[in-house]
Short mmCIF file of C-alpha atoms and ligand atoms in Angstrom, two decimals:
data_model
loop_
_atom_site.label_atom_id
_atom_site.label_comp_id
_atom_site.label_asym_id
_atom_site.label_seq_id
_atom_site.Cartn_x
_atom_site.Cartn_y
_atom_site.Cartn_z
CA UNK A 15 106.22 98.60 73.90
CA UNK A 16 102.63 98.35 75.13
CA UNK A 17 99.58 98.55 72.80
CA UNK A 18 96.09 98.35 72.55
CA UNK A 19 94.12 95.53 71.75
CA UNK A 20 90.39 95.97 70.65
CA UNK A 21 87.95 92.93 70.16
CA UNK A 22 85.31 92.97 67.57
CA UNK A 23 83.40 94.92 69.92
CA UNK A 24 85.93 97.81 70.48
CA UNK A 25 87.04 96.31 74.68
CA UNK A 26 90.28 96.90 75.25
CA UNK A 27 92.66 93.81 76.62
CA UNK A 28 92.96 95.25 80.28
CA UNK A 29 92.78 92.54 82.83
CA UNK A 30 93.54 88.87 83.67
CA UNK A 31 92.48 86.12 85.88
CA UNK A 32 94.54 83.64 86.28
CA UNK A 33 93.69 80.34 87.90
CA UNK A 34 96.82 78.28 89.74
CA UNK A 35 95.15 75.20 90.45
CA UNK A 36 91.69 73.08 89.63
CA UNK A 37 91.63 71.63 92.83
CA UNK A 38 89.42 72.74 96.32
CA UNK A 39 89.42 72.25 99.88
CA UNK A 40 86.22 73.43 99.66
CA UNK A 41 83.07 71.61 98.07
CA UNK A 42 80.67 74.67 97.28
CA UNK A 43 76.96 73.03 96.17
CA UNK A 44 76.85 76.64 93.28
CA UNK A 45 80.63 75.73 92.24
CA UNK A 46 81.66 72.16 92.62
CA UNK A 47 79.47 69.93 93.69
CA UNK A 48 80.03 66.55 96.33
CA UNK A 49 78.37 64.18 94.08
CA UNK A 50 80.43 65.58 91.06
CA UNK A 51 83.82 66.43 92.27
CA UNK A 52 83.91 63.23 94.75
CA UNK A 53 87.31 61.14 95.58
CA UNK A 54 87.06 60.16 92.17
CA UNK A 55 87.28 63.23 89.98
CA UNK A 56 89.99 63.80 87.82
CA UNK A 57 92.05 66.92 88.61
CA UNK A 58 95.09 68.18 86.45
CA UNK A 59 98.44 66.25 87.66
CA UNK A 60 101.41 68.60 88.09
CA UNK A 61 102.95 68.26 84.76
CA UNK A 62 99.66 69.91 83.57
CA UNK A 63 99.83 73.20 85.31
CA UNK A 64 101.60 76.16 84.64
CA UNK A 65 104.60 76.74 85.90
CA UNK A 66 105.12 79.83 87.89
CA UNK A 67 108.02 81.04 85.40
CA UNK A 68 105.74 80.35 82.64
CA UNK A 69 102.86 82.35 84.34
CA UNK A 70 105.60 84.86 84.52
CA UNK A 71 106.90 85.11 81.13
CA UNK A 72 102.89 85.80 79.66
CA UNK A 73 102.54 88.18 82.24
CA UNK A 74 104.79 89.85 81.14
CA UNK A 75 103.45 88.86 77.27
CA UNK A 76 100.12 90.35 77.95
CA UNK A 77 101.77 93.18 79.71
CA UNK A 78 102.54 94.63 76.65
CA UNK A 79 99.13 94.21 75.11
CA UNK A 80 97.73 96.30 77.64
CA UNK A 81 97.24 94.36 80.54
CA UNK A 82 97.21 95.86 83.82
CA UNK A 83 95.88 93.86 86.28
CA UNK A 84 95.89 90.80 87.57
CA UNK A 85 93.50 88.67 89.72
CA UNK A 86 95.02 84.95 91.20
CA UNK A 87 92.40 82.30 91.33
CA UNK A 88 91.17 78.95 91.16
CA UNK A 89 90.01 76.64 92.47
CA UNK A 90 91.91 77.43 95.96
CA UNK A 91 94.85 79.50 94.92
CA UNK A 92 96.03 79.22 98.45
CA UNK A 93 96.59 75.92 98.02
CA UNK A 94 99.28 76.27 95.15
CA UNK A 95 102.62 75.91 97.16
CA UNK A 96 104.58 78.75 97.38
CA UNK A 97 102.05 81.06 96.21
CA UNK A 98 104.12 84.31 97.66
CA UNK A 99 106.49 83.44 94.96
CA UNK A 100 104.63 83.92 92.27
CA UNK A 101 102.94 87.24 93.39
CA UNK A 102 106.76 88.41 94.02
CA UNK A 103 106.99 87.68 90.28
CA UNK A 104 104.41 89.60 88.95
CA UNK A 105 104.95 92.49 91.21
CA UNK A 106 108.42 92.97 89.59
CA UNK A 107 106.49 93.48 86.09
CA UNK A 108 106.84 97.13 85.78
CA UNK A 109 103.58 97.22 83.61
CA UNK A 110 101.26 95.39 86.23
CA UNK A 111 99.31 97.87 88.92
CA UNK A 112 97.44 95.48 90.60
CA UNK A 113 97.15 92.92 91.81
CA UNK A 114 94.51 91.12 93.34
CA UNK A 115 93.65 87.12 94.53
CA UNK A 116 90.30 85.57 95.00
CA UNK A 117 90.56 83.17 98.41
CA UNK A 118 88.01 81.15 100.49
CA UNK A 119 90.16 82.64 103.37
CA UNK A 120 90.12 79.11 105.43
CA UNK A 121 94.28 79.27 104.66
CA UNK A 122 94.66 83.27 104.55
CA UNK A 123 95.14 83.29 108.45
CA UNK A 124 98.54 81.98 107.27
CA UNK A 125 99.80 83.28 104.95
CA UNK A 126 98.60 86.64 104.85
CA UNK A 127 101.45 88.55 105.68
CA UNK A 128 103.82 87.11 103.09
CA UNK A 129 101.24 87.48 100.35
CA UNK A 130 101.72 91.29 101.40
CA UNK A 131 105.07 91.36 101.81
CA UNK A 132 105.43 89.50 98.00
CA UNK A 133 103.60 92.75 96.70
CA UNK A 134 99.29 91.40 96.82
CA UNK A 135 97.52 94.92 97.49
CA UNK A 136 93.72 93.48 97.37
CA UNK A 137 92.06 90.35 98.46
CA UNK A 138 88.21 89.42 97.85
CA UNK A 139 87.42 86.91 100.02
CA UNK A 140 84.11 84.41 99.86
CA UNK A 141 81.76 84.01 102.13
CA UNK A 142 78.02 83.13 102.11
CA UNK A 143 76.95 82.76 105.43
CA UNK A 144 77.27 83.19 108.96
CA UNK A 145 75.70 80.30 110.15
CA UNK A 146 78.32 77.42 111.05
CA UNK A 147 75.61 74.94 110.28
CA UNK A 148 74.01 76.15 106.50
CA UNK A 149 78.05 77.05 106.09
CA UNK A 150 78.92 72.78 106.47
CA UNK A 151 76.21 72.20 103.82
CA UNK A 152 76.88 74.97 101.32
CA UNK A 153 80.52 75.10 101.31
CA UNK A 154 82.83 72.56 103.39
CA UNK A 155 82.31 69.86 105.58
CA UNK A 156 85.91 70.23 106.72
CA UNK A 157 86.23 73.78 107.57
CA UNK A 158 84.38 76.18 109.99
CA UNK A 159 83.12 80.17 109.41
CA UNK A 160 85.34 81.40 111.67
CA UNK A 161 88.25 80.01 109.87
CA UNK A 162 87.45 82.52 107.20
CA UNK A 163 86.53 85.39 109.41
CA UNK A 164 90.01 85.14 110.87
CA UNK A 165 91.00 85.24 107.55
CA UNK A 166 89.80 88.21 106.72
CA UNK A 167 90.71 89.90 109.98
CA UNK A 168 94.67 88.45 109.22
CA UNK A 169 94.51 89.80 105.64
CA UNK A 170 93.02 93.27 107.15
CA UNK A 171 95.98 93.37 110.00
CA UNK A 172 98.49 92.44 107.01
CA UNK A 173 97.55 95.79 105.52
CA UNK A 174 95.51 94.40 102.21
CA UNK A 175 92.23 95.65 100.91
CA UNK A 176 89.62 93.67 101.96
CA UNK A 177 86.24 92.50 100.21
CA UNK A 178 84.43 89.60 100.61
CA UNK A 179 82.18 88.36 98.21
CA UNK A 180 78.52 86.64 99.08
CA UNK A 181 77.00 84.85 96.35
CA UNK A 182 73.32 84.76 97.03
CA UNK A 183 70.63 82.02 96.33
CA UNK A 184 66.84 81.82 96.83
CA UNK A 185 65.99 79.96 99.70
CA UNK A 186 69.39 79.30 100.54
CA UNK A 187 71.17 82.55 102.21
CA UNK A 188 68.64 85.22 101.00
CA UNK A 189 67.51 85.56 104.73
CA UNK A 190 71.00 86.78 106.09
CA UNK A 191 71.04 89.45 103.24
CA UNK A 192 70.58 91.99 105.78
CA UNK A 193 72.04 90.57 108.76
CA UNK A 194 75.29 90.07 106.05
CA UNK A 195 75.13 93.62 105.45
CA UNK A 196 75.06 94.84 108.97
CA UNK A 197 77.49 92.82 110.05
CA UNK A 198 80.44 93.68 107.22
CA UNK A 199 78.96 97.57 107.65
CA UNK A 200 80.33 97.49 111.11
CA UNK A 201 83.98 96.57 109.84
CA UNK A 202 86.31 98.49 107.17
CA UNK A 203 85.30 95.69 104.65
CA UNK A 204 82.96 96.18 101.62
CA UNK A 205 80.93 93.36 100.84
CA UNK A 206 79.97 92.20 97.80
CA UNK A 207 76.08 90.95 96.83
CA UNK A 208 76.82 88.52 93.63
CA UNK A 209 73.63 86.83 91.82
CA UNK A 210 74.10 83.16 91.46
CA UNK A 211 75.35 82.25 87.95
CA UNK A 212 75.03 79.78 85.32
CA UNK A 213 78.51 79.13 85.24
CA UNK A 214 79.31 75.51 84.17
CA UNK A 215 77.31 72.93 83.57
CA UNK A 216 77.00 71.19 87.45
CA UNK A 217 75.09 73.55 89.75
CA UNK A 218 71.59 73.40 88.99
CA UNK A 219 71.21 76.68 88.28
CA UNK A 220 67.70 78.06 87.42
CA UNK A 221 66.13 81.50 87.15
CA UNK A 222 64.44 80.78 90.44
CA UNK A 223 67.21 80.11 92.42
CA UNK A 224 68.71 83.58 91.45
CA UNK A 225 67.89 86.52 93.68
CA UNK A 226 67.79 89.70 91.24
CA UNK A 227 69.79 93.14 92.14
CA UNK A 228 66.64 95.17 92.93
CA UNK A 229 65.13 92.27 95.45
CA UNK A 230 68.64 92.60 97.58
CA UNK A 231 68.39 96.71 97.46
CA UNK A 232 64.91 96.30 98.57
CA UNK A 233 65.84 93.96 101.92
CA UNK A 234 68.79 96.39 102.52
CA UNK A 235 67.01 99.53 102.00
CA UNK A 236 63.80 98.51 104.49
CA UNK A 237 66.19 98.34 107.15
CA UNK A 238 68.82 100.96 106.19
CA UNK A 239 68.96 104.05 104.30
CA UNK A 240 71.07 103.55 101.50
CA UNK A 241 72.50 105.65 98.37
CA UNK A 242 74.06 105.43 94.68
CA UNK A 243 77.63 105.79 95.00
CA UNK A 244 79.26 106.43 91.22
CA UNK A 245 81.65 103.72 89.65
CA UNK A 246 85.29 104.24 90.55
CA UNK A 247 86.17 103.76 86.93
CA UNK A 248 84.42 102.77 83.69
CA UNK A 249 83.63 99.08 83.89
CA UNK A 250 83.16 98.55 87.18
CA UNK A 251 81.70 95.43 87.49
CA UNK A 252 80.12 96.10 91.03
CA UNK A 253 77.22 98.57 91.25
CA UNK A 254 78.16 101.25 94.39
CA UNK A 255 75.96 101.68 97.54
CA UNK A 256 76.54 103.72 100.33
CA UNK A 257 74.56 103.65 103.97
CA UNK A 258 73.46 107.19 104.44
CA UNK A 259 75.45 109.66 106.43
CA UNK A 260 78.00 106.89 106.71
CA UNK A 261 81.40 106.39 104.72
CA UNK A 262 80.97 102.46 104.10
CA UNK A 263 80.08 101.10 101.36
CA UNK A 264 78.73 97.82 99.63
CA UNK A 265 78.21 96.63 96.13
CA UNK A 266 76.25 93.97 94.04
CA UNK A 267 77.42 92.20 90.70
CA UNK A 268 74.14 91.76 88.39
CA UNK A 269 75.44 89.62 86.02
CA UNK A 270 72.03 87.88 85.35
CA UNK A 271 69.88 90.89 85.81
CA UNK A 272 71.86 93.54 84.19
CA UNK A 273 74.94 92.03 82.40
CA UNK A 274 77.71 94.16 81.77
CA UNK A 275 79.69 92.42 78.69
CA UNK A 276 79.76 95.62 76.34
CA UNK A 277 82.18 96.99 79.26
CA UNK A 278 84.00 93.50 79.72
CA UNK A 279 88.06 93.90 79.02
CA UNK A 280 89.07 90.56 81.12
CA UNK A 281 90.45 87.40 79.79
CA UNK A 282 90.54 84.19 81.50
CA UNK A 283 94.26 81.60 81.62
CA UNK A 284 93.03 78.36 83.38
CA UNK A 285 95.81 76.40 85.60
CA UNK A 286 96.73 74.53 82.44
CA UNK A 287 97.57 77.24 80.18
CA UNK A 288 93.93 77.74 77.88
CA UNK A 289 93.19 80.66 77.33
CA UNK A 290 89.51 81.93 77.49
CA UNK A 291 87.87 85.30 76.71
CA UNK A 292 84.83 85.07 78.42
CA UNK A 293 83.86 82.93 81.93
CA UNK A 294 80.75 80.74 80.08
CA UNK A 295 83.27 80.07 77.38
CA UNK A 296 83.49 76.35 75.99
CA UNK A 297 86.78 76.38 73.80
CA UNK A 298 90.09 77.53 75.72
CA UNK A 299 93.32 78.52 72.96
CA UNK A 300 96.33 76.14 74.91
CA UNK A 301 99.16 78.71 75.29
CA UNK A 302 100.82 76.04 77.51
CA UNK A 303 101.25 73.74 74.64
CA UNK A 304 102.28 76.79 72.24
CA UNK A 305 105.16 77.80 75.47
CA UNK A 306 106.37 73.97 75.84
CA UNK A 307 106.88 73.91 71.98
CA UNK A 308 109.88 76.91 72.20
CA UNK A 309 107.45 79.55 70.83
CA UNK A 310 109.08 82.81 71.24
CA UNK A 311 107.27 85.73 72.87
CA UNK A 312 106.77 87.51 69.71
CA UNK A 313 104.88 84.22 68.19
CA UNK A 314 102.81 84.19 71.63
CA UNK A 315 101.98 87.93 71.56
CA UNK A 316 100.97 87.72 67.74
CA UNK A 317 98.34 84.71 68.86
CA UNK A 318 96.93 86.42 71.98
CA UNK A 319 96.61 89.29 69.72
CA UNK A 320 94.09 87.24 67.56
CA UNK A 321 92.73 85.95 69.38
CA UNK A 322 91.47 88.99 71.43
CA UNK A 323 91.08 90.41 67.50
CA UNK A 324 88.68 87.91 67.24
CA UNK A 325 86.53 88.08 70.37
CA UNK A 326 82.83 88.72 70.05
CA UNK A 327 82.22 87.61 73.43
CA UNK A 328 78.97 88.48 75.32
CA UNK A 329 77.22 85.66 77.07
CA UNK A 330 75.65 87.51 79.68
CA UNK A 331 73.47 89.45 77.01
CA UNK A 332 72.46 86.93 75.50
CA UNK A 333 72.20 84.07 77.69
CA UNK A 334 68.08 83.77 77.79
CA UNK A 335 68.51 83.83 73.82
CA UNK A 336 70.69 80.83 73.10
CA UNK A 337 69.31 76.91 73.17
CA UNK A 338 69.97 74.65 75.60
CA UNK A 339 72.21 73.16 73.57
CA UNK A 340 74.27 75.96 73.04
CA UNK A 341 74.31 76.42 76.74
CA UNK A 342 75.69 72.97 78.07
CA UNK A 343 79.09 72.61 76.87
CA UNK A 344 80.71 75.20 79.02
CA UNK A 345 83.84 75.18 81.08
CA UNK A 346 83.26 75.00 85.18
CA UNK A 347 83.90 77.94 87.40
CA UNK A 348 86.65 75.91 89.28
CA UNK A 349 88.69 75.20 86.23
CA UNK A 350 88.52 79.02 84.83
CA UNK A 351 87.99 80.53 88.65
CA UNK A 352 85.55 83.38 88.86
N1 SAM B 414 88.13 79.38 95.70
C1 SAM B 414 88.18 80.78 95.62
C2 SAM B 414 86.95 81.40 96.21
O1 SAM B 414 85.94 80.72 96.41
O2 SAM B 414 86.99 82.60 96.47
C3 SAM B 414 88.44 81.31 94.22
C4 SAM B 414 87.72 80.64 93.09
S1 SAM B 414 85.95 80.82 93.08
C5 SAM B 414 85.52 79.93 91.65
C6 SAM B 414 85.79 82.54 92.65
C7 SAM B 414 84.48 83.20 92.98
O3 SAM B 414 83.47 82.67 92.17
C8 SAM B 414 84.02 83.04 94.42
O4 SAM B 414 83.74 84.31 94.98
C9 SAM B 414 82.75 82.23 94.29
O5 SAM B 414 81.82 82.55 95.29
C10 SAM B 414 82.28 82.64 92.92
N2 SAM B 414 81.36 81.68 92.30
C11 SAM B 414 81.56 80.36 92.12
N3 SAM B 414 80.50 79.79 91.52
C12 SAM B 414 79.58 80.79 91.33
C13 SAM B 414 78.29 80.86 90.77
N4 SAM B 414 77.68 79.78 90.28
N5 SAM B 414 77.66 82.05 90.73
C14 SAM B 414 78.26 83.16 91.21
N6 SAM B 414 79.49 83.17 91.74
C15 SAM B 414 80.14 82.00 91.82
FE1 SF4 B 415 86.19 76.12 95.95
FE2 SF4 B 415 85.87 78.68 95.49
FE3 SF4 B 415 84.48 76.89 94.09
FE4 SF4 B 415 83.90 77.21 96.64
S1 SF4 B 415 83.69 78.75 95.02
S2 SF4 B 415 84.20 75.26 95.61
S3 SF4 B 415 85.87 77.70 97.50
S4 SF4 B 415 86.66 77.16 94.02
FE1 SF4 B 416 82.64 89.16 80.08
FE2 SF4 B 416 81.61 86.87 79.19
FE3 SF4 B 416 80.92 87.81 81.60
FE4 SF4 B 416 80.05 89.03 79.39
S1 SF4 B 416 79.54 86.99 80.04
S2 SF4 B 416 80.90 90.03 81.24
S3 SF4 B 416 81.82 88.76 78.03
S4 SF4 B 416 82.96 87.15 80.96
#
């Protein structure tokens, strides 16, 4: 039987991210840092991770609370071995009516087509430039744009919905704003605007590096005519546009500028088994440990239930409010995935 879970601020339990693996073929400067996640770094070993049955079984768990989509993350999802598998697996749950993954695209050329054939209807893939050299220093020495742009044409030609996500910083990739938005205008694929965030505690974020909604309307606008387009549903995260007297749209997520946590139903399962209620969180509840102990489902439904019973939940709102202090113990994007 499904129900509805409220937090202490009356949001539903509607959506969950789960991230397969810590680890990265990619070493984005806003997400995980060289000089921080070097040869060094400490990733989860295998035992760590969930299991794909285990991912299963509180799917299906959070299924009945509600829960009715799901987004696969990371780190690089794609690198999780037999990734189809587990899609296959959630697809079955009759409860579940969408799902969605969140890719760098460098391995999507690949494996495309089976993530489609498994049951994947959406795919948001990142991308921040189009320059092969501001690409090696922003996101991988080891990989090339046009890796990704294939990518993105292979997930297309598989038959997915394609986005692709550009997370924009001052000084960085603010200057290809517009050439950005041409360029995905001219295919079927809506792109994405997303101000940098202070997610984590390793990316030097400041104010100043973040380049606010209205600035990237502005550049947009100046060179094309552009209009409101009205959320698809309540919550949207992504604020509409559409060029003028054309049918393709982009959007931008203002989570610094205008935060939108009083709307926020998603909760967060990192690859080993925490689970989190909101992305700056610093304290993860370990369902893994709870499922490895022979909980049943009914003692792992009552605890998410709490849980989300107990959520209060709104960094976003408040984040030029709280200390520095309060600010520096949070988890990292890779670990919880965006
Ligand atoms: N590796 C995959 C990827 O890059 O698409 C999935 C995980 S990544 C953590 C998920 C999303 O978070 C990506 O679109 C990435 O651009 C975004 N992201 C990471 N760090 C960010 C930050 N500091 N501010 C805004 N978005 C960020
Ligand atoms: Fe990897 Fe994605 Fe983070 Fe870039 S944003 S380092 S691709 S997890
Ligand atoms: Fe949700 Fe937390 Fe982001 Fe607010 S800050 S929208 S509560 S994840």
């Amino acid at each position: 039987m499904t129900e509805r879970t409220l937090d202490k601020l009356n949001r539903p339990l509607k959506d969950l991210r789960i991230s397969v693996t810590d680890r990265c073929n990619f070493r984005c400067r806003y997400c995980m840092p060289e000089e921080i996640f070097g040869r060094d770094y400490a990733f989860l070993p295998k035992e760590k991770l969930l299991r794909y049955e285990e991912i299963n079984r509180l799917v299906r768990i959070f299924a009945s609370l509600g829960v009715t989509k799901i987004r696969i993350t990371g780190g690089e999802p794609l690198l999780r071995k037999d990734l189809p598998e587990l899609i296959r697996m959630i697809a079955s749950i009759e409860d579940i009516k969408d799902i969605a993954l969140t890719t760098n695209g460098v391995l999507l050329k690949n494996l495309a087509r089976q993530l489609k054939e498994a049951g994947l209807q959406r795919i948001n893939v990142s991308l921040d430039t189009l320059d092969s050299e501001k690409f090696t220093r922003l996101n991988s020495r080891f990989h090339r744009v046009e890796q990704v742009l294939e990518g993105i044409e292979a997930a297309a030609a598989a038959g997915l919905q394609v986005k692709v996500n550009m997370v924009v910083m001052k000084g960085i990739n603010d200057d290809e704003i517009v050439s950005f938005a041409r360029y995905f205008r001219d295919t079927q694929h809506i792109l994405r605007f997303i101000e940098f965030m202070d997610v984590g505690n390793t990316n030097g974020w400041n104010m100043e590096k973040v380049v606010p909604k209205e600035e990237i309307i502005s550049k947009i606008q100046s060179e094309m005519p552009i209009e409101r387009v009205e959320p698809n549903y309540f919550g949207e995260v992504a604020t509409r546009y559409r060029y003028k007297g054309t049918d393709k749209e982009f959007g931008i997520i203002s989570s610094i500028t205008e935060p939108f946590c009083s709307s926020c139903t998603r909760a967060r399962l990192s690859s080993d088994g925490n689970l989190y209620t909101c992305l700056f969180a610093s304290k993860g509840y370990p369902l893994l440990q709870l499922l490895r102990s022979g909980a049943s489902d009914e003692t792992i439904r009552a605890k998410i239930i709490e849980i989300w019973q107990d959520r209060t939940d709104r960094y976003s709102e408040e984040r030029f409010q709280l200390s520095q202090e309060q600010k520096q113990k949070k988890i990292e994007m890779s670990y919880i995935g965006g």
